[in-house]
C-alpha positions as a LaTeX table, in Angstrom:
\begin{tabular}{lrrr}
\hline
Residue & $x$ (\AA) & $y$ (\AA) & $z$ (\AA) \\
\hline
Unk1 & 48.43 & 79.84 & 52.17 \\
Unk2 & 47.64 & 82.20 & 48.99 \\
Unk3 & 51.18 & 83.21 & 48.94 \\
Unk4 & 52.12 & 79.45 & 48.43 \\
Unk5 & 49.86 & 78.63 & 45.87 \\
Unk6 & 51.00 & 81.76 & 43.95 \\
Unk7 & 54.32 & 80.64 & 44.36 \\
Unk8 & 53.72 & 76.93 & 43.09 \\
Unk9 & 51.85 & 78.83 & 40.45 \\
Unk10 & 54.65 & 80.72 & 39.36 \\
Unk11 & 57.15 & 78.21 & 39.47 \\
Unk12 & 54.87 & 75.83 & 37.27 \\
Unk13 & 54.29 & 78.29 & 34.74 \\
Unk14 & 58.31 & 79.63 & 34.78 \\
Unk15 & 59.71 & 76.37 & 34.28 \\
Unk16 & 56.42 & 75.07 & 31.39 \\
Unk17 & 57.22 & 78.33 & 29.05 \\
Unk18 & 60.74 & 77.75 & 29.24 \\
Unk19 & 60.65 & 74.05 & 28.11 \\
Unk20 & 58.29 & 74.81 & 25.97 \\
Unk21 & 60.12 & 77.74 & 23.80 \\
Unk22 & 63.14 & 75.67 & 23.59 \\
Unk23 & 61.29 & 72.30 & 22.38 \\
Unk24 & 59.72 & 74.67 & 19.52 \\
Unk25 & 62.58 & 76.58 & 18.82 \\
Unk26 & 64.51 & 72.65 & 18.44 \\
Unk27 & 61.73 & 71.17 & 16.01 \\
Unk28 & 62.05 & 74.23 & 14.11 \\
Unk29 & 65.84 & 74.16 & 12.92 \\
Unk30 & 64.69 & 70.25 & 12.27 \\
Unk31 & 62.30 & 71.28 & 10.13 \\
Unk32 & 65.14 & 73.39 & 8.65 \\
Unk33 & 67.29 & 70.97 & 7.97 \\
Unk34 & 66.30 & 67.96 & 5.45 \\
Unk35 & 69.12 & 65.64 & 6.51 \\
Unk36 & 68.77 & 65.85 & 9.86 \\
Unk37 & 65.29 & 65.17 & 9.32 \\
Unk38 & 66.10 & 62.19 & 7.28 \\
Unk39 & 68.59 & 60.45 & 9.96 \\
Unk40 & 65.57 & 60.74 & 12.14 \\
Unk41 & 63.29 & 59.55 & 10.33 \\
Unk42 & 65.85 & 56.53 & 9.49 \\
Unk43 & 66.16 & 55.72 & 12.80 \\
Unk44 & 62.79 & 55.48 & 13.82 \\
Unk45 & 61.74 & 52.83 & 10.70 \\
Unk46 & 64.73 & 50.75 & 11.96 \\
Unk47 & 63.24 & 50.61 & 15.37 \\
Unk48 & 59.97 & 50.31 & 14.12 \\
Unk49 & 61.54 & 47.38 & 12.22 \\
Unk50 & 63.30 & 45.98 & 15.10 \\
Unk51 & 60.44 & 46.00 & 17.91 \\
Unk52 & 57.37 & 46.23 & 15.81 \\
Unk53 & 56.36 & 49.42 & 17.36 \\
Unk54 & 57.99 & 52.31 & 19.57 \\
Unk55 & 59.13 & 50.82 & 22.42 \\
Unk56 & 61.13 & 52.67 & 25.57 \\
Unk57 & 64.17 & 50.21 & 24.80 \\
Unk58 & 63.72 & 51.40 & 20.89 \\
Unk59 & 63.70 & 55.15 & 21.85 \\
Unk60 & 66.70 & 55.11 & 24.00 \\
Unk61 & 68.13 & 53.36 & 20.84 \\
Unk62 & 67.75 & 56.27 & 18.87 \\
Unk63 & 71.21 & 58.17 & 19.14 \\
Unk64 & 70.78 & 60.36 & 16.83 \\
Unk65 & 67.55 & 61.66 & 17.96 \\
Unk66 & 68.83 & 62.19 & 21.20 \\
Unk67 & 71.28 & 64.67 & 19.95 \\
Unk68 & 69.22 & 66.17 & 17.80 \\
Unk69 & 66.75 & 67.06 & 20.97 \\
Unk70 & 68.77 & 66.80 & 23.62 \\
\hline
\end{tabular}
C-alpha cells in the first residue's frame, strides 16, 4: 500500500517539475524576444476583438501562440 502511494507520489512530482522547468524556461526566451512577444500579443487583441473575450474556439485560433509554446 505505502509502496504505491510513494510511487504515485513520485510519478506526480517527476512529471509536475518537468513541465514546469520547460513552461519557464519557454516564457523566458519570450520575454527575450520583443517580436515574438508582439505577434502574441497581436493575436490575442484580434481574438479578443473577434469573440469579446478568450474563448476555447479563440485560443485554438491563435497559431502563432501555439508555436511559440508548443
Amino acid at each position: 500500500g505505502d509502496t504505491i502511494v510513494a510511487q504515485a507520489g513520485q510519478f506526480y512530482t517527476a512529471g509536475f517539475e518537468t513541465v514546469s522547468t520547460t513552461m519557464s524556461f519557454t516564457l523566458y526566451e519570450i520575454c527575450l524576444q520583443r517580436d515574438i512577444q508582439d505577434r502574441i500579443r497581436s493575436e490575442i487583441k484580434d481574438s479578443l476583438i473577434k469573440y469579446g473575450e478568450l474563448t476555447y474556439e479563440g485560443i485554438q485560433e491563435m497559431k502563432y501562440l501555439n508555436m511559440a509554446v508548443c
